[in-house]
Amino acid sequence: MQTAIRHNPSFAVARVALASGETVRVESGAMMAMSQGMTLQSKMEGGLLKAAKRAMLGGESFFQTTYTAPGQGGWLDVAPRLPGDLMSIELAGNGLVISKGSWIASAQSITLDTKWGGFKNFFGAEGGFIVRASGNGPVLVSCYGALETWNLAAGESITVDTGHMVAYDDSVSMTLRKVTGGLVQSVKSGEGLVFDFVGPGRVMTQTRNPNELIGWLASVLPGNDSPGGAVGGIVGGLIGRN
């Protein structure tokens, strides 16, 4: 599996090239185009319980689609919901913690699981649960806006607003803390909450915050008692999954 990303940083698209009979797992709805002869199968990856856990707790789709290349090989283009960067991250037996909605595709050799991240995550962007990718091979991760990667040395730290976190190596330690405002305000809106990351490892952040976009849309769209309110609810729901 080889990936080539184009149209960064605003409207990134990734082309995934597959050898004969090779497969790739893709988020439902992310496929944009594909070469002739590619076959696909949509299923509840890992069974009903794991699929339900990923969808309800991890923010991913209930179904995942597996694409298989024909004898001569093939390719497919995948794109995220929100405008922004795509990044191919190579795993070599290590784990990667991904914010919900940011996973786009990965090699068949990569295992995805949703786990309880502890109460330190409960009021952050992950909502208490994390998506963890592990194994050997590439993982495609998306973000809203531009993607920045911080390579932290052992003991080096960085503080990130919860809404700007995309992914981090599981070798990185993370804690959540409140920086401003009252506790009630932080719990209700997430304002004033930040992640403290300590290396070694990579931390990936996005230059835009999807939660801020949702808040802005809610402020300008008509209320729920009007026809436009239903549209606003649908738009906010779709964005909230990224």
XYZ file of C-alpha atoms in Angstrom:
242
model
C 0.000 0.000 0.000
C 1.422 3.341 -1.108
C -0.156 6.741 -0.517
C 0.288 10.057 -2.317
C -1.434 13.169 -0.961
C -2.358 16.114 -3.162
C -4.224 19.428 -2.752
C -2.787 20.044 0.725
C -3.303 21.996 2.870
C -6.863 23.141 2.218
C -8.687 20.337 0.400
C -6.453 17.292 0.670
C -7.098 14.060 -1.228
C -5.083 10.875 -0.761
C -4.490 8.365 -3.540
C -3.989 4.862 -2.176
C -2.159 2.541 -4.603
C -2.609 -1.192 -4.050
C -0.750 -4.190 -5.447
C -2.533 -7.233 -6.865
C -5.018 -8.584 -4.306
C -3.983 -6.033 -1.658
C -6.698 -4.548 0.552
C -7.237 -1.293 2.444
C -9.797 -0.406 5.104
C -11.572 2.945 4.551
C -13.978 5.052 6.592
C -17.520 4.792 5.234
C -18.219 7.595 2.742
C -14.562 8.652 2.328
C -14.048 7.154 -1.169
C -13.999 9.794 -3.912
C -12.877 7.804 -6.991
C -11.269 4.471 -7.837
C -9.705 2.608 -10.741
C -11.496 -0.036 -12.754
C -11.783 -3.501 -11.256
C -11.586 -2.506 -7.591
C -13.999 -4.502 -5.437
C -15.455 -3.378 -2.134
C -17.191 -4.896 0.829
C -18.855 -2.906 3.607
C -19.187 -4.667 6.928
C -19.138 -4.303 10.695
C -15.391 -4.710 11.172
C -14.658 -6.842 14.238
C -18.299 -7.857 14.680
C -21.402 -6.147 16.022
C -20.085 -5.181 19.454
C -16.786 -3.701 18.247
C -18.497 -1.859 15.395
C -21.092 -0.409 17.763
C -18.377 0.654 20.200
C -16.402 2.430 17.470
C -19.518 4.207 16.190
C -21.115 5.268 19.488
C -17.985 5.909 21.532
C -15.191 6.520 19.047
C -17.033 8.717 16.552
C -16.316 6.456 13.565
C -18.861 4.925 11.213
C -20.712 1.758 12.189
C -19.603 0.174 8.911
C -16.116 0.178 7.423
C -15.414 -0.520 3.757
C -12.652 -2.812 2.563
C -11.354 -2.267 -0.979
C -9.433 -5.015 -2.807
C -7.293 -4.459 -5.905
C -7.668 -6.706 -8.995
C -4.846 -8.747 -10.509
C -3.204 -5.772 -12.169
C -3.391 -3.660 -9.021
C -5.420 -0.506 -8.591
C -5.966 2.746 -6.737
C -8.625 4.755 -4.938
C -8.882 8.386 -3.845
C -10.161 9.174 -0.351
C -11.114 12.530 1.165
C -12.292 13.710 4.613
C -15.528 15.573 5.429
C -13.941 18.843 6.536
C -11.445 20.956 4.555
C -7.900 20.432 5.732
C -4.760 18.322 5.635
C -4.294 14.597 5.300
C -1.271 12.770 6.678
C -0.028 9.223 6.163
C 1.521 7.908 9.387
C 3.622 4.756 9.263
C 3.275 2.462 12.268
C 5.961 -0.091 13.050
C 4.489 -2.092 15.906
C 3.728 1.042 17.897
C 0.344 2.558 18.729
C -1.269 5.836 17.703
C -4.077 7.537 19.632
C -6.464 9.320 17.230
C -9.179 11.849 18.036
C -12.618 10.636 17.052
C -13.528 11.295 13.431
C -9.923 11.787 12.267
C -9.272 8.242 11.009
C -9.752 7.969 7.221
C -8.058 4.744 6.087
C -5.417 2.199 7.029
C -3.737 -0.942 5.810
C -5.475 -4.241 6.551
C -2.619 -5.028 8.954
C -3.643 -2.153 11.245
C -5.969 -2.886 14.178
C -8.433 -0.207 15.299
C -10.018 -0.255 18.719
C -11.999 2.140 20.895
C -10.993 2.221 24.520
C -11.859 4.151 27.640
C -9.234 6.864 27.952
C -9.963 7.676 31.590
C -11.743 10.564 33.238
C -8.856 12.835 32.248
C -10.289 12.659 28.702
C -13.951 12.867 29.632
C -14.385 16.606 29.114
C -11.855 16.877 26.298
C -12.174 16.389 22.578
C -12.296 12.584 22.909
C -15.352 12.580 25.169
C -13.645 10.055 27.439
C -12.973 7.512 24.701
C -10.031 7.178 22.356
C -9.471 5.433 19.033
C -6.197 3.495 19.059
C -4.503 2.220 15.911
C -1.753 -0.374 16.264
C 0.252 -2.752 14.096
C 2.490 -2.366 11.075
C 1.609 -0.206 8.089
C 0.254 3.199 7.077
C -2.658 5.040 8.693
C -4.340 8.024 7.014
C -5.406 10.758 9.433
C -7.360 13.913 8.588
C -7.769 17.244 10.336
C -9.647 20.532 10.086
C -7.245 23.148 8.743
C -3.501 22.595 8.546
C -1.751 19.768 10.376
C 1.261 20.406 12.579
C 3.507 17.700 14.012
C 5.434 18.271 17.211
C 8.319 15.843 17.776
C 8.847 15.853 21.530
C 12.079 14.654 23.071
C 12.013 12.695 26.325
C 10.705 15.030 29.032
C 9.797 17.788 26.571
C 6.236 19.072 26.917
C 3.597 21.004 24.996
C 0.151 22.298 25.951
C -2.664 21.978 23.390
C -6.268 23.181 23.454
C -8.556 20.140 23.510
C -10.309 21.061 20.263
C -7.028 21.216 18.335
C -5.730 17.728 19.136
C -5.609 15.231 16.243
C -3.375 12.317 17.259
C -0.354 11.342 19.325
C 1.997 8.383 19.784
C 1.074 6.170 22.699
C 4.620 6.696 24.009
C 3.510 10.246 24.897
C 1.931 10.833 28.305
C -1.095 13.128 28.494
C -2.996 14.912 31.249
C -5.995 17.246 31.159
C -6.221 20.440 33.196
C -8.267 23.630 33.494
C -6.523 26.915 32.753
C -9.244 29.583 32.963
C -12.878 30.073 33.905
C -15.025 28.287 36.431
C -15.461 24.555 36.691
C -19.102 24.636 35.570
C -18.191 26.583 32.432
C -15.370 24.169 31.625
C -17.560 21.106 32.040
C -20.387 22.502 29.893
C -18.429 24.002 27.017
C -14.863 22.701 27.192
C -13.517 26.267 27.349
C -10.457 26.566 29.526
C -9.429 22.904 29.171
C -6.067 21.936 27.725
C -3.981 18.813 27.244
C -0.436 18.664 28.585
C 1.672 16.251 26.532
C 5.089 15.007 27.632
C 7.480 13.189 25.269
C 9.050 11.188 23.864
C 6.903 10.944 20.742
C 4.852 12.867 18.208
C 1.837 15.075 18.861
C -0.283 16.153 15.879
C -2.532 19.215 16.071
C -4.942 21.030 13.738
C -4.996 24.787 13.151
C -8.794 24.954 13.266
C -11.206 23.780 15.968
C -14.324 21.925 14.713
C -16.162 22.733 17.955
C -15.743 26.445 17.284
C -17.224 25.981 13.814
C -20.207 24.165 15.310
C -20.685 26.990 17.808
C -20.552 29.605 15.074
C -23.065 27.717 12.916
C -25.408 27.404 15.884
C -25.219 31.171 16.413
C -26.113 32.112 12.825
C -28.532 29.366 11.769
C -32.251 29.655 12.552
C -33.551 28.037 15.717
C -34.710 24.444 15.961
C -38.366 25.540 15.739
C -37.865 26.802 12.173
C -37.229 24.863 8.927
C -33.605 25.959 8.916
C -33.098 24.579 12.419
C -33.372 21.012 11.166
C -30.732 21.727 8.522
C -28.488 23.274 11.168
C -28.830 20.212 13.346
C -27.831 17.918 10.503
C -24.828 20.063 9.553
C -23.677 20.326 13.140
C -24.005 16.572 13.589
C -21.898 15.797 10.539
C -19.180 18.233 11.541
C -19.202 16.984 15.106
C -18.114 13.554 13.910
C -14.827 14.878 12.582
